[in-house]
mmCIF file of C-alpha atoms and ligand atoms in Angstrom:
data_model
loop_
_atom_site.group_PDB
_atom_site.id
_atom_site.type_symbol
_atom_site.label_atom_id
_atom_site.label_comp_id
_atom_site.label_asym_id
_atom_site.label_seq_id
_atom_site.Cartn_x
_atom_site.Cartn_y
_atom_site.Cartn_z
ATOM 1 C CA MET A 1 -46.036 147.532 160.324
ATOM 2 C CA ASP A 2 -44.802 144.430 158.691
ATOM 3 C CA GLU A 3 -44.445 141.226 160.073
ATOM 4 C CA LEU A 4 -40.433 141.829 161.009
ATOM 5 C CA GLY A 5 -41.364 144.747 162.719
ATOM 6 C CA SER A 6 -43.444 143.665 164.617
ATOM 7 C CA ASP A 7 -41.615 140.717 165.681
ATOM 8 C CA PHE A 8 -38.553 143.240 166.236
ATOM 9 C CA ARG A 9 -40.957 145.198 168.735
ATOM 10 C CA ARG A 10 -42.541 141.868 170.358
ATOM 11 C CA GLU A 11 -38.650 140.818 170.925
ATOM 12 C CA LEU A 12 -37.877 144.169 172.494
ATOM 13 C CA GLU A 13 -40.558 144.314 174.806
ATOM 14 C CA ALA A 14 -40.281 140.605 176.136
ATOM 15 C CA ARG A 15 -36.594 141.615 176.938
ATOM 16 C CA GLY A 16 -37.925 144.678 179.259
ATOM 17 C CA VAL A 17 -36.801 147.128 176.384
ATOM 18 C CA SER A 18 -39.328 150.240 175.749
ATOM 19 C CA ARG A 19 -39.921 151.691 172.790
ATOM 20 C CA ARG A 20 -38.370 154.936 174.191
ATOM 21 C CA GLU A 21 -35.435 153.370 175.158
ATOM 22 C CA PHE A 22 -35.155 152.016 171.718
ATOM 23 C CA MET A 23 -35.569 155.111 170.225
ATOM 24 C CA GLY A 24 -32.977 156.269 172.856
ATOM 25 C CA PHE A 25 -30.276 154.132 171.550
ATOM 26 C CA CYS A 26 -31.178 154.744 167.826
ATOM 27 C CA SER A 27 -30.344 158.266 168.961
ATOM 28 C CA ALA A 28 -26.807 157.282 170.369
ATOM 29 C CA MET A 29 -26.295 155.848 167.553
ATOM 30 C CA ALA A 30 -26.904 158.867 165.108
ATOM 31 C CA VAL A 31 -24.788 161.035 167.641
ATOM 32 C CA MET A 32 -21.651 158.504 167.677
ATOM 33 C CA PHE A 33 -21.771 158.745 163.705
ATOM 34 C CA GLY A 34 -22.152 162.468 163.608
ATOM 35 C CA LEU A 35 -25.318 162.492 161.713
ATOM 36 C CA PRO A 36 -28.165 164.770 161.861
ATOM 37 C CA LYS A 37 -31.115 164.097 164.167
ATOM 38 C CA GLY A 38 -32.973 163.107 161.352
ATOM 39 C CA ALA A 39 -31.040 160.019 160.881
ATOM 40 C CA THR A 40 -33.084 158.539 164.361
ATOM 41 C CA ALA A 41 -35.657 157.594 162.734
ATOM 42 C CA ALA A 42 -33.806 156.180 159.575
ATOM 43 C CA ILE A 43 -31.625 153.814 161.784
ATOM 44 C CA ALA A 44 -35.027 152.401 163.800
ATOM 45 C CA GLU A 45 -36.583 151.826 160.679
ATOM 46 C CA ALA A 46 -34.255 149.777 159.371
ATOM 47 C CA LEU A 47 -33.357 148.115 162.735
ATOM 48 C CA GLU A 48 -36.982 146.890 162.919
ATOM 49 C CA ASN A 49 -37.214 146.355 159.340
ATOM 50 C CA LYS A 50 -34.647 145.108 157.389
ATOM 51 C CA PRO A 51 -33.687 141.637 157.159
ATOM 52 C CA LYS A 52 -30.446 140.777 159.663
ATOM 53 C CA PRO A 53 -27.662 139.074 157.989
ATOM 54 C CA THR A 54 -25.975 136.324 159.171
ATOM 55 C CA LEU A 55 -22.619 136.416 160.889
ATOM 56 C CA VAL A 56 -19.875 133.886 161.872
ATOM 57 C CA TRP A 57 -17.593 134.631 164.526
ATOM 58 C CA LEU A 58 -14.227 132.869 164.026
ATOM 59 C CA ASN A 59 -12.205 132.616 167.126
ATOM 60 C CA PHE A 60 -7.780 131.819 166.561
ATOM 61 C CA GLN A 61 -5.243 132.871 169.292
ATOM 62 C CA ASP A 62 -6.705 134.844 171.483
ATOM 63 C CA CYS A 63 -8.057 135.207 174.925
ATOM 64 C CA ALA A 64 -11.498 135.359 174.194
ATOM 65 C CA GLY A 65 -11.166 139.310 175.758
ATOM 66 C CA ASN A 66 -13.539 140.673 172.635
ATOM 67 C CA THR A 67 -16.268 138.140 173.131
ATOM 68 C CA GLU A 68 -16.534 138.467 177.108
ATOM 69 C CA SER A 69 -16.508 142.485 175.890
ATOM 70 C CA PHE A 70 -19.107 141.650 174.113
ATOM 71 C CA LEU A 71 -21.192 139.466 176.159
ATOM 72 C CA ARG A 72 -20.668 141.547 179.408
ATOM 73 C CA ALA A 73 -23.980 144.417 178.739
ATOM 74 C CA SER A 74 -25.108 144.182 182.421
ATOM 75 C CA LYS A 75 -28.529 144.501 181.356
ATOM 76 C CA PRO A 76 -30.727 143.564 178.537
ATOM 77 C CA THR A 77 -29.944 147.127 176.161
ATOM 78 C CA ALA A 78 -31.648 147.426 172.683
ATOM 79 C CA ALA A 79 -27.535 146.858 171.210
ATOM 80 C CA GLU A 80 -28.171 143.292 172.814
ATOM 81 C CA VAL A 81 -31.243 142.700 171.647
ATOM 82 C CA ILE A 82 -30.189 143.766 167.319
ATOM 83 C CA LEU A 83 -27.424 141.680 168.142
ATOM 84 C CA ASP A 84 -29.350 138.647 169.191
ATOM 85 C CA LEU A 85 -31.585 139.330 165.884
ATOM 86 C CA LEU A 86 -28.598 138.597 163.845
ATOM 87 C CA SER A 87 -28.168 135.277 163.156
ATOM 88 C CA ILE A 88 -24.811 134.192 165.024
ATOM 89 C CA ASP A 89 -24.580 130.720 163.152
ATOM 90 C CA TYR A 90 -21.309 129.647 164.264
ATOM 91 C CA HIS A 91 -19.356 131.237 167.305
ATOM 92 C CA GLU A 92 -17.125 128.580 169.068
ATOM 93 C CA VAL A 93 -17.709 130.551 172.592
ATOM 94 C CA ILE A 94 -21.723 130.285 172.783
ATOM 95 C CA MET A 95 -22.543 128.197 170.149
ATOM 96 C CA ALA A 96 -24.448 124.762 171.266
ATOM 97 C CA ALA A 97 -23.470 123.059 168.707
ATOM 98 C CA ALA A 98 -20.059 120.843 168.965
ATOM 99 C CA GLY A 99 -17.741 119.207 167.136
ATOM 100 C CA HIS A 100 -18.959 117.611 163.481
ATOM 101 C CA GLN A 101 -22.239 119.585 163.745
ATOM 102 C CA ALA A 102 -20.284 122.980 164.331
ATOM 103 C CA GLU A 103 -18.101 122.546 161.595
ATOM 104 C CA GLU A 104 -20.912 121.829 159.050
ATOM 105 C CA ASN A 105 -23.247 124.872 160.187
ATOM 106 C CA LEU A 106 -19.833 127.073 159.246
ATOM 107 C CA ARG A 107 -19.260 125.435 156.178
ATOM 108 C CA SER A 108 -23.002 125.399 155.112
ATOM 109 C CA VAL A 109 -22.891 129.560 155.588
ATOM 110 C CA VAL A 110 -19.429 129.402 153.135
ATOM 111 C CA GLU A 111 -21.179 127.319 150.958
ATOM 112 C CA ASN A 112 -24.894 128.571 150.603
ATOM 113 C CA GLN A 113 -24.429 132.353 151.475
ATOM 114 C CA LYS A 114 -21.030 132.969 149.636
ATOM 115 C CA GLY A 115 -20.980 136.521 149.683
ATOM 116 C CA ALA A 116 -23.902 137.684 151.856
ATOM 117 C CA TYR A 117 -22.754 136.643 154.821
ATOM 118 C CA LEU A 118 -20.517 138.597 157.848
ATOM 119 C CA ALA A 119 -17.610 137.125 159.529
ATOM 120 C CA VAL A 120 -16.189 138.753 162.592
ATOM 121 C CA VAL A 121 -12.517 137.593 163.297
ATOM 122 C CA GLU A 122 -11.286 137.426 166.804
ATOM 123 C CA GLY A 123 -7.457 136.993 167.626
ATOM 124 C CA SER A 124 -4.341 136.661 165.265
ATOM 125 C CA ILE A 125 -3.524 134.116 162.702
ATOM 126 C CA PRO A 126 -0.267 132.138 162.992
ATOM 127 C CA THR A 127 1.552 131.476 160.130
ATOM 128 C CA GLY A 128 4.667 129.632 161.282
ATOM 129 C CA ALA A 129 4.807 125.602 161.438
ATOM 130 C CA ASN A 130 2.653 125.920 158.533
ATOM 131 C CA GLY A 131 -0.350 127.332 160.710
ATOM 132 C CA ALA A 132 0.224 124.021 163.195
ATOM 133 C CA TYR A 133 0.314 126.862 166.098
ATOM 134 C CA CYS A 134 -3.480 126.884 165.462
ATOM 135 C CA THR A 135 -5.779 124.410 164.180
ATOM 136 C CA ILE A 136 -9.862 123.714 164.320
ATOM 137 C CA GLY A 137 -11.460 121.153 163.128
ATOM 138 C CA GLY A 138 -8.344 119.763 161.393
ATOM 139 C CA LYS A 139 -7.975 123.115 159.706
ATOM 140 C CA SER A 140 -5.039 125.758 160.406
ATOM 141 C CA ALA A 141 -6.693 129.016 161.490
ATOM 142 C CA LEU A 142 -4.625 130.789 158.326
ATOM 143 C CA HIS A 143 -6.673 127.889 156.145
ATOM 144 C CA ILE A 144 -10.212 128.909 158.013
ATOM 145 C CA ALA A 145 -9.411 132.487 157.602
ATOM 146 C CA ASN A 146 -8.832 132.393 153.981
ATOM 147 C CA GLU A 147 -11.676 129.943 153.617
ATOM 148 C CA VAL A 148 -14.486 131.874 155.506
ATOM 149 C CA CYS A 149 -13.030 135.280 155.094
ATOM 150 C CA GLY A 150 -12.478 134.945 151.507
ATOM 151 C CA ASN A 151 -16.235 134.387 150.451
ATOM 152 C CA ALA A 152 -17.890 136.754 153.113
ATOM 153 C CA LEU A 153 -19.661 139.982 152.244
ATOM 154 C CA ALA A 154 -17.201 141.514 154.575
ATOM 155 C CA THR A 155 -14.757 140.928 157.737
ATOM 156 C CA ILE A 156 -14.855 142.645 160.959
ATOM 157 C CA ALA A 157 -11.592 142.149 162.527
ATOM 158 C CA VAL A 158 -12.686 142.541 166.276
ATOM 159 C CA GLY A 159 -9.464 143.732 168.792
ATOM 160 C CA THR A 160 -6.068 144.236 168.395
ATOM 161 C CA CYS A 161 -5.110 140.670 167.491
ATOM 162 C CA ALA A 162 -7.098 140.118 164.741
ATOM 163 C CA SER A 163 -6.435 144.190 163.354
ATOM 164 C CA PHE A 164 -3.140 144.002 163.808
ATOM 165 C CA GLY A 165 -1.386 140.881 165.589
ATOM 166 C CA GLY A 166 -1.612 141.672 169.036
ATOM 167 C CA ILE A 167 0.106 140.310 171.684
ATOM 168 C CA PRO A 168 0.774 136.975 169.796
ATOM 169 C CA ALA A 169 2.674 139.143 167.679
ATOM 170 C CA ALA A 170 4.957 140.924 170.075
ATOM 171 C CA SER A 171 8.614 140.530 169.914
ATOM 172 C CA PRO A 172 9.943 137.505 169.151
ATOM 173 C CA ASN A 173 6.861 136.285 167.446
ATOM 174 C CA PRO A 174 7.505 133.006 167.719
ATOM 175 C CA THR A 175 4.195 132.111 165.932
ATOM 176 C CA GLY A 176 4.431 134.057 162.913
ATOM 177 C CA ALA A 177 1.291 135.893 164.130
ATOM 178 C CA LEU A 178 -0.667 138.481 161.752
ATOM 179 C CA GLY A 179 -3.547 140.425 161.971
ATOM 180 C CA VAL A 180 -6.249 139.545 159.430
ATOM 181 C CA SER A 181 -5.124 142.055 156.403
ATOM 182 C CA ASP A 182 -1.839 140.620 156.354
ATOM 183 C CA ALA A 183 -2.618 136.967 156.701
ATOM 184 C CA VAL A 184 -5.411 137.003 154.254
ATOM 185 C CA PRO A 185 -5.018 139.082 151.135
ATOM 186 C CA GLY A 186 -7.397 140.525 149.243
ATOM 187 C CA ILE A 187 -10.351 140.551 151.339
ATOM 188 C CA LYS A 188 -12.743 142.586 149.711
ATOM 189 C CA THR A 189 -13.899 144.570 152.783
ATOM 190 C CA LEU A 190 -12.283 144.651 155.993
ATOM 191 C CA ILE A 191 -13.126 147.066 159.381
ATOM 192 C CA ASN A 192 -10.791 146.897 161.911
ATOM 193 C CA LEU A 193 -12.173 147.161 165.647
ATOM 194 C CA SER A 194 -8.676 147.481 167.074
ATOM 195 C CA ALA A 195 -8.830 147.444 170.928
ATOM 196 C CA CYS A 196 -7.768 145.312 173.615
ATOM 197 C CA PRO A 197 -10.795 144.106 173.554
ATOM 198 C CA VAL A 198 -13.178 145.524 170.988
ATOM 199 C CA ASN A 199 -15.219 148.030 173.140
ATOM 200 C CA ALA A 200 -18.732 146.186 172.239
ATOM 201 C CA GLN A 201 -20.572 149.747 171.749
ATOM 202 C CA ASN A 202 -18.214 150.136 168.634
ATOM 203 C CA LEU A 203 -19.109 146.772 167.540
ATOM 204 C CA THR A 204 -22.207 147.797 167.877
ATOM 205 C CA ALA A 205 -22.216 150.869 166.338
ATOM 206 C CA THR A 206 -20.886 149.364 163.113
ATOM 207 C CA LEU A 207 -23.153 146.787 162.496
ATOM 208 C CA VAL A 208 -26.319 149.149 163.426
ATOM 209 C CA PHE A 209 -24.531 151.509 160.711
ATOM 210 C CA PHE A 210 -24.444 148.578 157.844
ATOM 211 C CA LEU A 211 -27.993 147.136 158.635
ATOM 212 C CA THR A 212 -29.419 150.785 158.429
ATOM 213 C CA TYR A 213 -27.205 151.962 155.552
ATOM 214 C CA GLY A 214 -26.227 148.921 154.021
ATOM 215 C CA ARG A 215 -22.661 149.735 153.594
ATOM 216 C CA PHE A 216 -19.865 150.341 156.407
ATOM 217 C CA PRO A 217 -18.533 153.787 157.675
ATOM 218 C CA ALA A 218 -15.587 155.569 157.087
ATOM 219 C CA LEU A 219 -12.195 154.272 157.519
ATOM 220 C CA ASP A 220 -9.112 155.492 158.608
ATOM 221 C CA LYS A 221 -5.832 154.578 157.070
ATOM 222 C CA LEU A 222 -5.660 151.382 159.191
ATOM 223 C CA ASN A 223 -9.373 150.763 158.098
ATOM 224 C CA ARG A 224 -11.150 151.717 161.274
ATOM 225 C CA PRO A 225 -14.461 153.653 161.864
ATOM 226 C CA ILE A 226 -13.372 157.236 161.937
ATOM 227 C CA PHE A 227 -16.466 158.081 164.211
ATOM 228 C CA ALA A 228 -14.652 155.605 166.670
ATOM 229 C CA TYR A 229 -11.302 156.433 165.927
ATOM 230 C CA GLY A 230 -10.706 159.593 164.083
ATOM 231 C CA LYS A 231 -9.708 161.684 167.552
ATOM 232 C CA SER A 232 -7.097 160.454 170.213
ATOM 233 C CA ILE A 233 -7.803 159.972 173.428
ATOM 234 C CA HIS A 234 -5.688 162.792 174.478
ATOM 235 C CA ASP A 235 -8.273 165.309 172.677
ATOM 236 C CA ASN A 236 -11.287 164.459 174.441
ATOM 237 C CA CYS A 237 -9.721 163.463 177.692
ATOM 238 C CA GLU A 238 -11.448 164.775 181.019
ATOM 239 C CA ARG A 239 -7.540 165.202 182.481
ATOM 240 C CA ARG A 240 -6.842 167.544 179.413
ATOM 241 C CA SER A 241 -7.122 171.069 181.100
ATOM 242 C CA HIS A 242 -4.403 169.461 183.982
ATOM 243 C CA TYR A 243 -2.100 168.709 180.531
ATOM 244 C CA ASP A 244 -2.690 172.573 179.383
ATOM 245 C CA SER A 245 -2.081 173.688 182.652
ATOM 246 C CA GLY A 246 1.287 171.616 183.152
ATOM 247 C CA GLN A 247 -0.925 169.458 186.625
ATOM 248 C CA TYR A 248 0.690 166.102 186.635
ATOM 249 C CA VAL A 249 0.676 163.505 188.443
ATOM 250 C CA GLU A 250 4.461 162.468 189.742
ATOM 251 C CA GLN A 251 3.685 159.494 191.987
ATOM 252 C CA TRP A 252 1.403 157.023 192.138
ATOM 253 C CA GLY A 253 -1.410 158.009 194.996
ATOM 254 C CA ASP A 254 0.161 161.616 195.538
ATOM 255 C CA GLU A 255 -1.906 164.558 195.810
ATOM 256 C CA ALA A 256 -2.185 165.182 191.909
ATOM 257 C CA HIS A 257 -3.208 161.593 191.822
ATOM 258 C CA ARG A 258 -6.090 161.947 193.935
ATOM 259 C CA ASP A 259 -7.058 165.153 192.646
ATOM 260 C CA GLY A 260 -7.519 163.718 189.145
ATOM 261 C CA HIS A 261 -4.257 165.553 187.254
ATOM 262 C CA CYS A 262 -3.042 164.731 183.948
ATOM 263 C CA LEU A 263 -1.109 160.932 183.993
ATOM 264 C CA TYR A 264 1.195 161.862 180.937
ATOM 265 C CA LYS A 265 4.648 161.414 183.119
ATOM 266 C CA MET A 266 3.264 158.540 184.351
ATOM 267 C CA GLY A 267 3.257 156.838 180.899
ATOM 268 C CA CYS A 268 -0.187 157.817 179.545
ATOM 269 C CA LYS A 269 -0.067 157.237 175.572
ATOM 270 C CA GLY A 270 -3.027 158.991 175.171
ATOM 271 C CA PRO A 271 -1.327 161.738 173.098
ATOM 272 C CA VAL A 272 -0.700 158.966 169.987
ATOM 273 C CA SER A 273 -3.687 156.912 170.561
ATOM 274 C CA PHE A 274 -7.074 157.018 169.201
ATOM 275 C CA GLN A 275 -10.303 155.751 169.892
ATOM 276 C CA ASN A 276 -13.509 157.282 171.815
ATOM 277 C CA CYS A 277 -13.167 155.664 175.438
ATOM 278 C CA PRO A 278 -13.145 158.713 176.927
ATOM 279 C CA ASN A 279 -16.553 159.402 174.771
ATOM 280 C CA ILE A 280 -18.089 156.155 175.714
ATOM 281 C CA GLY A 281 -16.249 154.582 178.424
ATOM 282 C CA TRP A 282 -16.404 150.604 179.302
ATOM 283 C CA ASN A 283 -18.542 148.810 180.856
ATOM 284 C CA ASP A 284 -22.097 150.228 180.058
ATOM 285 C CA ASN A 285 -20.057 153.692 180.770
ATOM 286 C CA THR A 286 -19.545 153.192 184.040
ATOM 287 C CA SER A 287 -15.570 154.243 183.508
ATOM 288 C CA TRP A 288 -12.465 154.408 181.417
ATOM 289 C CA PRO A 289 -8.620 153.568 182.502
ATOM 290 C CA VAL A 290 -7.577 157.135 182.775
ATOM 291 C CA ALA A 291 -10.886 157.635 184.605
ATOM 292 C CA CYS A 292 -9.758 155.205 186.953
ATOM 293 C CA GLY A 293 -6.311 156.855 187.714
ATOM 294 C CA HIS A 294 -4.114 154.909 185.369
ATOM 295 C CA GLY A 295 -2.970 155.854 182.110
ATOM 296 C CA CYS A 296 -4.220 155.198 178.574
ATOM 297 C CA ILE A 297 -1.356 152.347 177.274
ATOM 298 C CA GLY A 298 -2.342 152.609 173.550
ATOM 299 C CA CYS A 299 -3.971 149.277 173.328
ATOM 300 C CA ALA A 300 -5.692 150.108 170.247
ATOM 301 C CA GLU A 301 -2.500 151.193 167.927
ATOM 302 C CA PRO A 302 -0.322 148.296 165.876
ATOM 303 C CA ASP A 303 2.506 147.022 167.527
ATOM 304 C CA PHE A 304 1.196 148.374 170.889
ATOM 305 C CA TRP A 305 3.177 145.846 173.020
ATOM 306 C CA ASP A 306 6.254 146.651 171.434
ATOM 307 C CA LYS A 307 6.025 150.234 170.886
ATOM 308 C CA MET A 308 4.254 151.539 173.805
ATOM 309 C CA THR A 309 6.096 149.971 176.622
ATOM 310 C CA PRO A 310 7.355 150.369 178.898
ATOM 311 C CA PHE A 311 3.831 151.207 179.788
ATOM 312 C CA TYR A 312 4.573 153.436 182.755
ATOM 313 C CA ALA A 313 7.461 155.889 181.062
ATOM 314 C CA HIS A 314 6.609 158.662 179.484
ATOM 315 C CA LEU A 315 6.747 159.213 175.912
ATOM 316 C CA PRO A 316 9.681 159.862 174.692
ATOM 317 C CA GLY A 317 11.657 162.457 172.892
ATOM 318 C CA PHE A 318 11.514 165.189 175.142
ATOM 319 C CA PRO A 319 14.062 166.132 178.118
ATOM 320 C CA GLY A 320 11.429 167.733 180.636
ATOM 321 C CA PHE A 321 8.180 169.490 181.324
ATOM 322 C CA GLY A 322 7.566 173.269 181.256
ATOM 323 C CA THR A 323 3.998 174.902 182.101
ATOM 324 C CA GLY A 324 1.518 176.762 180.186
ATOM 325 C CA SER A 325 2.036 176.834 176.270
ATOM 326 C CA ASP A 326 5.010 174.865 176.710
ATOM 327 C CA ILE A 327 3.466 172.127 177.493
ATOM 328 C CA ASP A 328 1.673 172.144 173.872
ATOM 329 C CA LYS A 329 5.175 171.921 172.393
ATOM 330 C CA VAL A 330 5.957 169.262 174.783
ATOM 331 C CA GLY A 331 2.768 167.110 173.275
ATOM 332 C CA PHE A 332 3.438 168.302 169.840
ATOM 333 C CA TRP A 333 7.424 166.896 169.813
ATOM 334 C CA ALA A 334 5.679 163.692 171.742
ATOM 335 C CA THR A 335 3.697 162.789 169.597
ATOM 336 C CA ILE A 336 6.015 163.580 166.531
ATOM 337 C CA GLY A 337 8.561 161.255 168.647
ATOM 338 C CA VAL A 338 6.113 158.088 168.591
ATOM 339 C CA THR A 339 4.771 158.630 165.234
ATOM 340 C CA THR A 340 8.591 158.264 164.050
ATOM 341 C CA ALA A 341 8.753 155.377 165.985
ATOM 342 C CA PHE A 342 5.334 153.842 164.231
ATOM 343 C CA ALA A 343 7.074 154.986 160.643
ATOM 344 C CA THR A 344 8.809 151.599 160.139
ATOM 345 C CA HIS A 345 5.725 149.753 160.916
ATOM 346 C CA THR A 346 3.753 151.979 158.587
ATOM 347 C CA LEU A 347 6.372 151.471 155.252
ATOM 348 C CA VAL A 348 6.157 147.988 155.945
ATOM 349 C CA HIS A 349 2.571 147.351 156.300
ATOM 350 C CA LEU A 350 2.062 150.542 153.166
ATOM 351 C CA GLY A 351 4.266 148.551 151.118
ATOM 352 C CA LYS A 352 2.407 144.987 151.615
ATOM 353 C CA LYS A 353 -0.620 146.740 150.599
ATOM 354 C CA LEU A 354 1.385 148.212 147.598
ATOM 355 C CA VAL A 355 2.430 144.688 146.260
ATOM 356 C CA GLY A 356 -1.352 142.889 146.883
ATOM 357 C CA THR A 357 -1.203 141.729 150.451
ATOM 358 C CA GLY A 358 -3.953 144.330 151.845
ATOM 359 C CA GLY A 359 -5.450 146.258 149.140
ATOM 360 C CA ASP A 360 -8.090 148.851 149.623
ATOM 361 C CA HIS A 361 -10.599 147.115 151.559
ATOM 362 C CA ALA A 362 -12.453 150.218 152.457
ATOM 363 C CA PRO A 363 -15.556 150.205 150.431
ATOM 364 C CA GLU A 364 -15.718 154.194 150.555
ATOM 365 C CA GLY A 365 -12.084 154.777 150.419
ATOM 366 C CA PRO A 366 -9.776 155.799 153.487
ATOM 367 C CA PRO A 367 -10.076 159.767 153.792
ATOM 368 C CA ALA A 368 -7.188 161.450 154.029
ATOM 369 C CA ARG A 369 -6.111 161.757 157.555
ATOM 370 C CA THR A 370 -3.381 164.614 157.887
ATOM 371 C CA ASP A 371 -4.130 165.875 161.398
ATOM 372 C CA GLU A 372 -5.125 162.685 163.059
ATOM 373 C CA GLY A 373 -5.167 159.051 163.518
ATOM 374 C CA GLY A 374 -2.319 156.987 165.057
ATOM 375 C CA GLU A 375 -0.759 155.879 161.745
ATOM 376 C CA GLY A 376 0.015 157.269 158.774
HETATM 377 FE FE1 SF4 B 1 -5.467 162.499 179.646
HETATM 378 FE FE2 SF4 B 1 -3.207 161.312 179.311
HETATM 379 FE FE3 SF4 B 1 -3.659 163.183 177.525
HETATM 380 FE FE4 SF4 B 1 -2.399 163.417 180.206
HETATM 381 S S1 SF4 B 1 -1.404 162.604 179.003
HETATM 382 S S2 SF4 B 1 -4.426 164.365 179.147
HETATM 383 S S3 SF4 B 1 -4.239 161.556 180.861
HETATM 384 S S4 SF4 B 1 -5.008 161.197 177.366
#
């Protein structure tokens, strides 16, 4: 066992994480990535022995909900220890440094570790009024994002605001808010972990994949890891059998609601939303919105605040519901209807990429997605 490995094991023990729990965590990561069982040992070996890169975390137009998600593990876990062992040199919410000292820390990373550090961005980037809507240390968010993300090994946009603009970019978007891919053209490697907020488990898994394999997982057309965004909420929903059987909640609190029937009529956007919430849950897998009796609001999709509202109206494009096999047609046409609603955004987005404002950020190239993905 080398020095790094022994340090790591001591840290695990000090935090009350047993070797068995650590191996369980590595195994769960392998399952998330869809890798064979043998990958567990490779993940454990990499986490124990490989040097951990420096990470800087930028906060722009946001509610700090992604940081809250990141910090809210209820008990010490292997994931926490791994994140703790990353050298997080700048994070406005949790760092002890303040003022000039904090800005100096950031400047030092950008200058001295050029091309070697990871940048995490939380929040959208306002571009109106020459960036004056959000400034830190006298610099605009736009300036900081260009400087920090432009010199990073890779940038991870956490949350829908950083990925696609999110709520700050909702119509009429008074600050000219953009996601990282649109605000900072030409970033070498960009991974979007959209959701409101990001699921900490998806962030952990993305970092673990990078620490293990030295590259990022395969991405979809929106630069989101396929292991987390490759299937719709609807595909994996625990209420799916009720959807297929035509058993719908008609009113909040009715018998069907109490019996856990499908929330489609109550506005659930699960059929057009792509994330692994049904599989990994939230808050240490305690629950997730649909399990709590509330429909999915599509928070991981681009423009969700404009395109998924009203949240309590069912998906557009179909007049009513049938039963049995008719339901699948209803779901199909509902999906087509909302996908069409996204088409304008998609064309604009692709257009920007073609003229060089986005580029192909995916290190492995985005795979073709003919039957999955929220946009395409
Ligand atoms: Fe689940 Fe919503 Fe699909 Fe119903 S419509 S099965 S509640 S995801």
